[in-house]
């Protein structure tokens, strides 16, 4: 069975500090991977997607970056956090090119002060 | 361009009542459609999906949805809700042709079930 793990569960960070969030998928080779941001109130915003190792496409510009250093790992980062980065970050995977359902991780709650 | 509209930001029902959550989509081709549920402080979970065939699809926990191409809709229904169904429900669309890596989500409908 496939499992998706996100770390950390929650973070409280200062404005201007760096950030690194991680996501690991086990039990599935070569998945498509996605990062989403969810503001308070619930609207989902897709941030990045990746269909293969080393290849990441940006969907929106939010002063964040993403990398896929391994087939089963997706990293979201920034060198300088903004207040607007606060929210809930969700990682997801799917089998194919967007035609398939997505499987979401448990999320990371980020509070920027 | 594709879009998903969930016109009701919040729906309140009593336990045992029937439920319909509305979803309208815009897409020129044949869409793949999904309903997801998000419980507080958790990720999204798939409730059901429609790819083709019978327009009424069954999901988990007694949920079903009906696809209507003529109305561009994919409404979610449940005959009798339970207080544990309180959550946020998202309708989503994916393109049928390869190369589109941006699944489109609606803004979500918050369901509150009163005991």
PDB file of C-alpha atoms in Angstrom:
ATOM      1  CA  UNK A   1       0.000   0.000   0.000  1.00  0.00           C
ATOM      2  CA  UNK A   2       1.093   3.531  -0.738  1.00  0.00           C
ATOM      3  CA  UNK A   3       1.737   5.955   2.095  1.00  0.00           C
ATOM      4  CA  UNK A   4       2.422   9.660   2.033  1.00  0.00           C
ATOM      5  CA  UNK A   5       4.214  11.384   4.863  1.00  0.00           C
ATOM      6  CA  UNK A   6       4.710  15.100   5.425  1.00  0.00           C
ATOM      7  CA  UNK A   7       7.089  16.753   7.812  1.00  0.00           C
ATOM      8  CA  UNK A   8       6.995  18.632  10.052  1.00  0.00           C
ATOM      9  CA  UNK A   9       3.432  18.385  11.301  1.00  0.00           C
ATOM     10  CA  UNK A  10       3.493  22.038  12.292  1.00  0.00           C
ATOM     11  CA  UNK A  11       5.921  24.941  12.316  1.00  0.00           C
ATOM     12  CA  UNK A  12       5.992  28.364  13.911  1.00  0.00           C
ATOM     13  CA  UNK A  13       8.537  30.596  12.198  1.00  0.00           C
ATOM     14  CA  UNK A  14       9.577  34.216  12.200  1.00  0.00           C
ATOM     15  CA  UNK A  15       9.165  36.530   9.232  1.00  0.00           C
ATOM     16  CA  UNK A  16      12.361  36.507   7.181  1.00  0.00           C
ATOM     17  CA  UNK A  17      13.489  33.092   8.354  1.00  0.00           C
ATOM     18  CA  UNK A  18      14.046  30.139   5.978  1.00  0.00           C
ATOM     19  CA  UNK A  19      11.657  27.238   5.567  1.00  0.00           C
ATOM     20  CA  UNK A  20      11.846  23.684   4.342  1.00  0.00           C
ATOM     21  CA  UNK A  21       8.840  21.347   4.210  1.00  0.00           C
ATOM     22  CA  UNK A  22       9.092  17.766   3.091  1.00  0.00           C
ATOM     23  CA  UNK A  23       6.932  15.075   1.573  1.00  0.00           C
ATOM     24  CA  UNK A  24       7.727  11.399   1.002  1.00  0.00           C
ATOM     25  CA  UNK A  25       5.701   8.824  -0.896  1.00  0.00           C
ATOM     26  CA  UNK A  26       6.321   5.165  -0.258  1.00  0.00           C
ATOM     27  CA  UNK A  27       5.053   2.211  -2.237  1.00  0.00           C
ATOM     28  CA  UNK A  28       4.658   3.942  -5.589  1.00  0.00           C
ATOM     29  CA  UNK A  29       7.328   4.515  -8.199  1.00  0.00           C
ATOM     30  CA  UNK A  30       7.398   7.583 -10.451  1.00  0.00           C
ATOM     31  CA  UNK A  31       4.304   9.301  -9.114  1.00  0.00           C
ATOM     32  CA  UNK A  32       3.242  12.781 -10.131  1.00  0.00           C
ATOM     33  CA  UNK A  33       3.724  15.051  -7.123  1.00  0.00           C
ATOM     34  CA  UNK A  34       1.961  18.263  -6.160  1.00  0.00           C
ATOM     35  CA  UNK A  35       2.234  20.990  -3.531  1.00  0.00           C
ATOM     36  CA  UNK A  36      -0.872  22.904  -2.469  1.00  0.00           C
ATOM     37  CA  UNK A  37      -1.374  25.822  -0.122  1.00  0.00           C
ATOM     38  CA  UNK A  38      -4.601  26.249   1.768  1.00  0.00           C
ATOM     39  CA  UNK A  39      -5.445  29.526   3.408  1.00  0.00           C
ATOM     40  CA  UNK A  40      -7.716  29.872   6.396  1.00  0.00           C
ATOM     41  CA  UNK A  41     -11.166  29.529   4.887  1.00  0.00           C
ATOM     42  CA  UNK A  42     -10.219  26.511   2.852  1.00  0.00           C
ATOM     43  CA  UNK A  43      -9.495  27.521  -0.749  1.00  0.00           C
ATOM     44  CA  UNK A  44      -6.834  25.273  -2.301  1.00  0.00           C
ATOM     45  CA  UNK A  45      -4.101  26.805  -4.400  1.00  0.00           C
ATOM     46  CA  UNK A  46      -1.806  24.529  -6.369  1.00  0.00           C
ATOM     47  CA  UNK A  47       1.799  25.708  -6.071  1.00  0.00           C
ATOM     48  CA  UNK A  48       3.995  23.209  -7.909  1.00  0.00           C
ATOM     49  CA  UNK A  49       3.859  19.892  -9.684  1.00  0.00           C
ATOM     50  CA  UNK A  50       6.481  17.392 -10.742  1.00  0.00           C
ATOM     51  CA  UNK A  51       6.264  14.440 -13.091  1.00  0.00           C
ATOM     52  CA  UNK A  52       9.830  13.218 -12.690  1.00  0.00           C
ATOM     53  CA  UNK A  53      12.965  13.551 -10.589  1.00  0.00           C
ATOM     54  CA  UNK A  54      14.678  16.889 -10.963  1.00  0.00           C
ATOM     55  CA  UNK A  55      11.796  18.452 -12.867  1.00  0.00           C
ATOM     56  CA  UNK A  56       9.417  20.863 -11.143  1.00  0.00           C
ATOM     57  CA  UNK A  57       6.892  23.230 -12.682  1.00  0.00           C
ATOM     58  CA  UNK A  58       5.616  26.306 -10.887  1.00  0.00           C
ATOM     59  CA  UNK A  59       1.911  27.088 -11.022  1.00  0.00           C
ATOM     60  CA  UNK A  60       1.888  30.334  -9.037  1.00  0.00           C
ATOM     61  CA  UNK A  61       4.553  32.681  -7.789  1.00  0.00           C
ATOM     62  CA  UNK A  62       4.468  32.990  -4.018  1.00  0.00           C
ATOM     63  CA  UNK A  63       8.176  33.451  -3.257  1.00  0.00           C
ATOM     64  CA  UNK A  64       8.463  29.706  -2.751  1.00  0.00           C
ATOM     65  CA  UNK A  65      10.463  27.063  -4.547  1.00  0.00           C
ATOM     66  CA  UNK A  66      10.210  23.311  -4.836  1.00  0.00           C
ATOM     67  CA  UNK A  67      12.569  20.503  -5.669  1.00  0.00           C
ATOM     68  CA  UNK A  68      12.331  16.779  -6.296  1.00  0.00           C
ATOM     69  CA  UNK A  69      15.720  15.333  -5.341  1.00  0.00           C
ATOM     70  CA  UNK A  70      14.498  11.733  -5.342  1.00  0.00           C
ATOM     71  CA  UNK A  71      11.653   9.864  -7.021  1.00  0.00           C
ATOM     72  CA  UNK A  72       9.757   9.627  -3.746  1.00  0.00           C
ATOM     73  CA  UNK A  73      10.589  13.023  -2.234  1.00  0.00           C
ATOM     74  CA  UNK A  74       9.239  16.532  -2.790  1.00  0.00           C
ATOM     75  CA  UNK A  75      10.602  19.554  -0.934  1.00  0.00           C
ATOM     76  CA  UNK A  76       9.048  23.011  -0.572  1.00  0.00           C
ATOM     77  CA  UNK A  77      11.276  25.844   0.590  1.00  0.00           C
ATOM     78  CA  UNK A  78      11.979  29.525   0.801  1.00  0.00           C
ATOM     79  CA  UNK A  79      14.876  31.564   2.074  1.00  0.00           C
ATOM     80  CA  UNK A  80      12.690  34.324   3.522  1.00  0.00           C
ATOM     81  CA  UNK A  81       9.261  33.744   4.940  1.00  0.00           C
ATOM     82  CA  UNK A  82       6.491  36.298   4.641  1.00  0.00           C
ATOM     83  CA  UNK A  83       3.433  36.676   6.838  1.00  0.00           C
ATOM     84  CA  UNK A  84       1.354  35.657   3.831  1.00  0.00           C
ATOM     85  CA  UNK A  85       2.999  32.231   3.802  1.00  0.00           C
ATOM     86  CA  UNK A  86       0.996  31.181   6.842  1.00  0.00           C
ATOM     87  CA  UNK A  87      -1.464  28.409   6.130  1.00  0.00           C
ATOM     88  CA  UNK A  88      -1.790  24.693   5.570  1.00  0.00           C
ATOM     89  CA  UNK A  89       0.522  23.003   3.083  1.00  0.00           C
ATOM     90  CA  UNK A  90      -0.592  19.807   1.439  1.00  0.00           C
ATOM     91  CA  UNK A  91       1.429  17.381  -0.623  1.00  0.00           C
ATOM     92  CA  UNK A  92      -0.339  15.022  -3.015  1.00  0.00           C
ATOM     93  CA  UNK A  93       0.488  12.350  -5.551  1.00  0.00           C
ATOM     94  CA  UNK A  94      -1.297  10.871  -8.527  1.00  0.00           C
ATOM     95  CA  UNK A  95      -0.683   8.095 -11.008  1.00  0.00           C
ATOM     96  CA  UNK A  96      -0.831   9.955 -14.278  1.00  0.00           C
ATOM     97  CA  UNK A  97      -0.975  13.224 -16.024  1.00  0.00           C
ATOM     98  CA  UNK A  98      -3.800  14.791 -14.070  1.00  0.00           C
ATOM     99  CA  UNK A  99      -6.472  12.447 -15.294  1.00  0.00           C
ATOM    100  CA  UNK A 100      -6.365  10.505 -12.081  1.00  0.00           C
ATOM    101  CA  UNK A 101      -7.448  11.122  -8.535  1.00  0.00           C
ATOM    102  CA  UNK A 102      -4.979  12.644  -6.134  1.00  0.00           C
ATOM    103  CA  UNK A 103      -3.939  11.220  -2.808  1.00  0.00           C
ATOM    104  CA  UNK A 104      -3.177  13.797  -0.165  1.00  0.00           C
ATOM    105  CA  UNK A 105      -0.835  13.817   2.769  1.00  0.00           C
ATOM    106  CA  UNK A 106      -1.863  14.909   6.266  1.00  0.00           C
ATOM    107  CA  UNK A 107      -0.520  18.435   5.752  1.00  0.00           C
ATOM    108  CA  UNK A 108       1.809  20.831   7.553  1.00  0.00           C
ATOM    109  CA  UNK A 109       0.418  23.788   9.479  1.00  0.00           C
ATOM    110  CA  UNK A 110       2.693  26.832   9.102  1.00  0.00           C
ATOM    111  CA  UNK A 111       2.363  29.930  11.252  1.00  0.00           C
ATOM    112  CA  UNK A 112       4.553  32.898  10.390  1.00  0.00           C
ATOM    113  CA  UNK A 113       4.867  35.561  13.094  1.00  0.00           C
TER     114      UNK A 113
ATOM    115  CA  UNK B   1      -9.663  27.017 -19.696  1.00  0.00           C
ATOM    116  CA  UNK B   2     -11.377  24.910 -17.086  1.00  0.00           C
ATOM    117  CA  UNK B   3     -13.123  25.954 -13.904  1.00  0.00           C
ATOM    118  CA  UNK B   4     -15.131  24.514 -11.040  1.00  0.00           C
ATOM    119  CA  UNK B   5     -17.772  26.449  -9.135  1.00  0.00           C
ATOM    120  CA  UNK B   6     -19.249  25.433  -5.817  1.00  0.00           C
ATOM    121  CA  UNK B   7     -21.915  28.072  -5.308  1.00  0.00           C
ATOM    122  CA  UNK B   8     -22.577  27.324  -1.637  1.00  0.00           C
ATOM    123  CA  UNK B   9     -19.763  28.264   0.721  1.00  0.00           C
ATOM    124  CA  UNK B  10     -21.633  26.801   3.682  1.00  0.00           C
ATOM    125  CA  UNK B  11     -24.533  24.381   4.052  1.00  0.00           C
ATOM    126  CA  UNK B  12     -26.261  23.607   7.317  1.00  0.00           C
ATOM    127  CA  UNK B  13     -28.538  20.594   7.750  1.00  0.00           C
ATOM    128  CA  UNK B  14     -29.992  18.562  10.574  1.00  0.00           C
ATOM    129  CA  UNK B  15     -28.867  15.032  11.250  1.00  0.00           C
ATOM    130  CA  UNK B  16     -30.938  12.551   9.288  1.00  0.00           C
ATOM    131  CA  UNK B  17     -31.854  15.027   6.583  1.00  0.00           C
ATOM    132  CA  UNK B  18     -30.941  14.572   2.945  1.00  0.00           C
ATOM    133  CA  UNK B  19     -28.120  16.542   1.407  1.00  0.00           C
ATOM    134  CA  UNK B  20     -27.119  17.963  -1.934  1.00  0.00           C
ATOM    135  CA  UNK B  21     -23.897  19.879  -2.487  1.00  0.00           C
ATOM    136  CA  UNK B  22     -23.700  21.612  -5.828  1.00  0.00           C
ATOM    137  CA  UNK B  23     -20.828  21.624  -8.283  1.00  0.00           C
ATOM    138  CA  UNK B  24     -20.763  23.225 -11.727  1.00  0.00           C
ATOM    139  CA  UNK B  25     -17.844  22.875 -14.082  1.00  0.00           C
ATOM    140  CA  UNK B  26     -16.647  24.496 -17.249  1.00  0.00           C
ATOM    141  CA  UNK B  27     -14.591  22.474 -19.691  1.00  0.00           C
ATOM    142  CA  UNK B  28     -14.830  22.013 -23.437  1.00  0.00           C
ATOM    143  CA  UNK B  29     -14.014  18.306 -23.413  1.00  0.00           C
ATOM    144  CA  UNK B  30     -15.159  15.385 -21.296  1.00  0.00           C
ATOM    145  CA  UNK B  31     -13.935  15.933 -17.757  1.00  0.00           C
ATOM    146  CA  UNK B  32     -12.806  13.581 -15.066  1.00  0.00           C
ATOM    147  CA  UNK B  33     -14.652  14.695 -11.940  1.00  0.00           C
ATOM    148  CA  UNK B  34     -14.005  14.100  -8.272  1.00  0.00           C
ATOM    149  CA  UNK B  35     -15.405  14.882  -4.864  1.00  0.00           C
ATOM    150  CA  UNK B  36     -13.030  15.094  -1.921  1.00  0.00           C
ATOM    151  CA  UNK B  37     -13.725  15.584   1.773  1.00  0.00           C
ATOM    152  CA  UNK B  38     -11.515  17.348   4.285  1.00  0.00           C
ATOM    153  CA  UNK B  39     -12.022  16.863   7.994  1.00  0.00           C
ATOM    154  CA  UNK B  40     -10.578  19.479  10.360  1.00  0.00           C
ATOM    155  CA  UNK B  41      -6.778  19.645  10.397  1.00  0.00           C
ATOM    156  CA  UNK B  42      -6.449  16.787   7.918  1.00  0.00           C
ATOM    157  CA  UNK B  43      -5.623  16.280   4.268  1.00  0.00           C
ATOM    158  CA  UNK B  44      -8.216  15.640   1.582  1.00  0.00           C
ATOM    159  CA  UNK B  45      -9.714  12.200   1.034  1.00  0.00           C
ATOM    160  CA  UNK B  46     -11.367  10.985  -2.138  1.00  0.00           C
ATOM    161  CA  UNK B  47     -15.105  10.383  -1.809  1.00  0.00           C
ATOM    162  CA  UNK B  48     -15.900   9.373  -5.367  1.00  0.00           C
ATOM    163  CA  UNK B  49     -14.930   9.889  -8.981  1.00  0.00           C
ATOM    164  CA  UNK B  50     -16.532   9.939 -12.400  1.00  0.00           C
ATOM    165  CA  UNK B  51     -14.677   8.976 -15.528  1.00  0.00           C
ATOM    166  CA  UNK B  52     -17.387   7.707 -17.889  1.00  0.00           C
ATOM    167  CA  UNK B  53     -20.430   5.449 -18.094  1.00  0.00           C
ATOM    168  CA  UNK B  54     -23.283   5.501 -15.598  1.00  0.00           C
ATOM    169  CA  UNK B  55     -23.764   9.147 -14.633  1.00  0.00           C
ATOM    170  CA  UNK B  56     -24.573   8.212 -11.040  1.00  0.00           C
ATOM    171  CA  UNK B  57     -21.502   7.114  -9.147  1.00  0.00           C
ATOM    172  CA  UNK B  58     -21.374   5.674  -5.675  1.00  0.00           C
ATOM    173  CA  UNK B  59     -18.780   6.656  -3.125  1.00  0.00           C
ATOM    174  CA  UNK B  60     -17.856   5.942   0.432  1.00  0.00           C
ATOM    175  CA  UNK B  61     -20.104   6.420   3.451  1.00  0.00           C
ATOM    176  CA  UNK B  62     -23.342   6.499   1.424  1.00  0.00           C
ATOM    177  CA  UNK B  63     -22.402   9.416  -0.796  1.00  0.00           C
ATOM    178  CA  UNK B  64     -23.246   9.472  -4.461  1.00  0.00           C
ATOM    179  CA  UNK B  65     -22.918  12.021  -7.241  1.00  0.00           C
ATOM    180  CA  UNK B  66     -24.639  12.540 -10.543  1.00  0.00           C
ATOM    181  CA  UNK B  67     -22.886  13.777 -13.649  1.00  0.00           C
ATOM    182  CA  UNK B  68     -24.891  15.873 -16.081  1.00  0.00           C
ATOM    183  CA  UNK B  69     -23.205  16.930 -19.294  1.00  0.00           C
ATOM    184  CA  UNK B  70     -26.146  19.069 -20.363  1.00  0.00           C
ATOM    185  CA  UNK B  71     -26.055  21.012 -17.092  1.00  0.00           C
ATOM    186  CA  UNK B  72     -22.268  20.858 -16.654  1.00  0.00           C
ATOM    187  CA  UNK B  73     -22.841  19.666 -13.134  1.00  0.00           C
ATOM    188  CA  UNK B  74     -21.622  17.029 -10.729  1.00  0.00           C
ATOM    189  CA  UNK B  75     -23.749  17.359  -7.604  1.00  0.00           C
ATOM    190  CA  UNK B  76     -23.034  15.338  -4.476  1.00  0.00           C
ATOM    191  CA  UNK B  77     -25.905  13.725  -2.576  1.00  0.00           C
ATOM    192  CA  UNK B  78     -26.558  11.752   0.541  1.00  0.00           C
ATOM    193  CA  UNK B  79     -29.900  10.395   1.654  1.00  0.00           C
ATOM    194  CA  UNK B  80     -29.377  10.794   5.393  1.00  0.00           C
ATOM    195  CA  UNK B  81     -26.494  12.744   6.911  1.00  0.00           C
ATOM    196  CA  UNK B  82     -24.749  12.027  10.180  1.00  0.00           C
ATOM    197  CA  UNK B  83     -23.092  14.567  12.466  1.00  0.00           C
ATOM    198  CA  UNK B  84     -19.723  13.023  11.528  1.00  0.00           C
ATOM    199  CA  UNK B  85     -20.263  14.184   7.931  1.00  0.00           C
ATOM    200  CA  UNK B  86     -19.470  17.720   9.050  1.00  0.00           C
ATOM    201  CA  UNK B  87     -16.443  18.696   6.965  1.00  0.00           C
ATOM    202  CA  UNK B  88     -15.399  20.692   3.925  1.00  0.00           C
ATOM    203  CA  UNK B  89     -16.231  19.151   0.552  1.00  0.00           C
ATOM    204  CA  UNK B  90     -14.303  19.931  -2.600  1.00  0.00           C
ATOM    205  CA  UNK B  91     -15.340  19.272  -6.160  1.00  0.00           C
ATOM    206  CA  UNK B  92     -12.468  18.870  -8.629  1.00  0.00           C
ATOM    207  CA  UNK B  93     -11.918  18.432 -12.358  1.00  0.00           C
ATOM    208  CA  UNK B  94      -9.074  16.982 -14.416  1.00  0.00           C
ATOM    209  CA  UNK B  95      -8.617  17.200 -18.158  1.00  0.00           C
ATOM    210  CA  UNK B  96      -8.920  14.060 -20.260  1.00  0.00           C
ATOM    211  CA  UNK B  97      -5.972  14.794 -22.512  1.00  0.00           C
ATOM    212  CA  UNK B  98      -2.413  14.302 -21.364  1.00  0.00           C
ATOM    213  CA  UNK B  99      -0.252  17.262 -20.573  1.00  0.00           C
ATOM    214  CA  UNK B 100      -2.585  19.068 -18.214  1.00  0.00           C
ATOM    215  CA  UNK B 101      -1.022  18.823 -14.795  1.00  0.00           C
ATOM    216  CA  UNK B 102      -3.227  21.348 -13.065  1.00  0.00           C
ATOM    217  CA  UNK B 103      -6.273  19.703 -11.554  1.00  0.00           C
ATOM    218  CA  UNK B 104      -8.850  22.368 -10.796  1.00  0.00           C
ATOM    219  CA  UNK B 105     -10.582  22.521  -7.441  1.00  0.00           C
ATOM    220  CA  UNK B 106     -13.670  24.419  -6.400  1.00  0.00           C
ATOM    221  CA  UNK B 107     -13.490  26.668  -3.358  1.00  0.00           C
ATOM    222  CA  UNK B 108     -15.139  24.088  -1.168  1.00  0.00           C
ATOM    223  CA  UNK B 109     -18.438  23.836   0.683  1.00  0.00           C
ATOM    224  CA  UNK B 110     -18.401  23.674   4.451  1.00  0.00           C
ATOM    225  CA  UNK B 111     -21.059  21.249   5.670  1.00  0.00           C
ATOM    226  CA  UNK B 112     -22.366  21.633   9.207  1.00  0.00           C
ATOM    227  CA  UNK B 113     -24.637  18.887  10.500  1.00  0.00           C
ATOM    228  CA  UNK B 114     -26.613  19.696  13.615  1.00  0.00           C
ATOM    229  CA  UNK B 115     -27.328  16.741  15.915  1.00  0.00           C
TER     230      UNK B 115
END
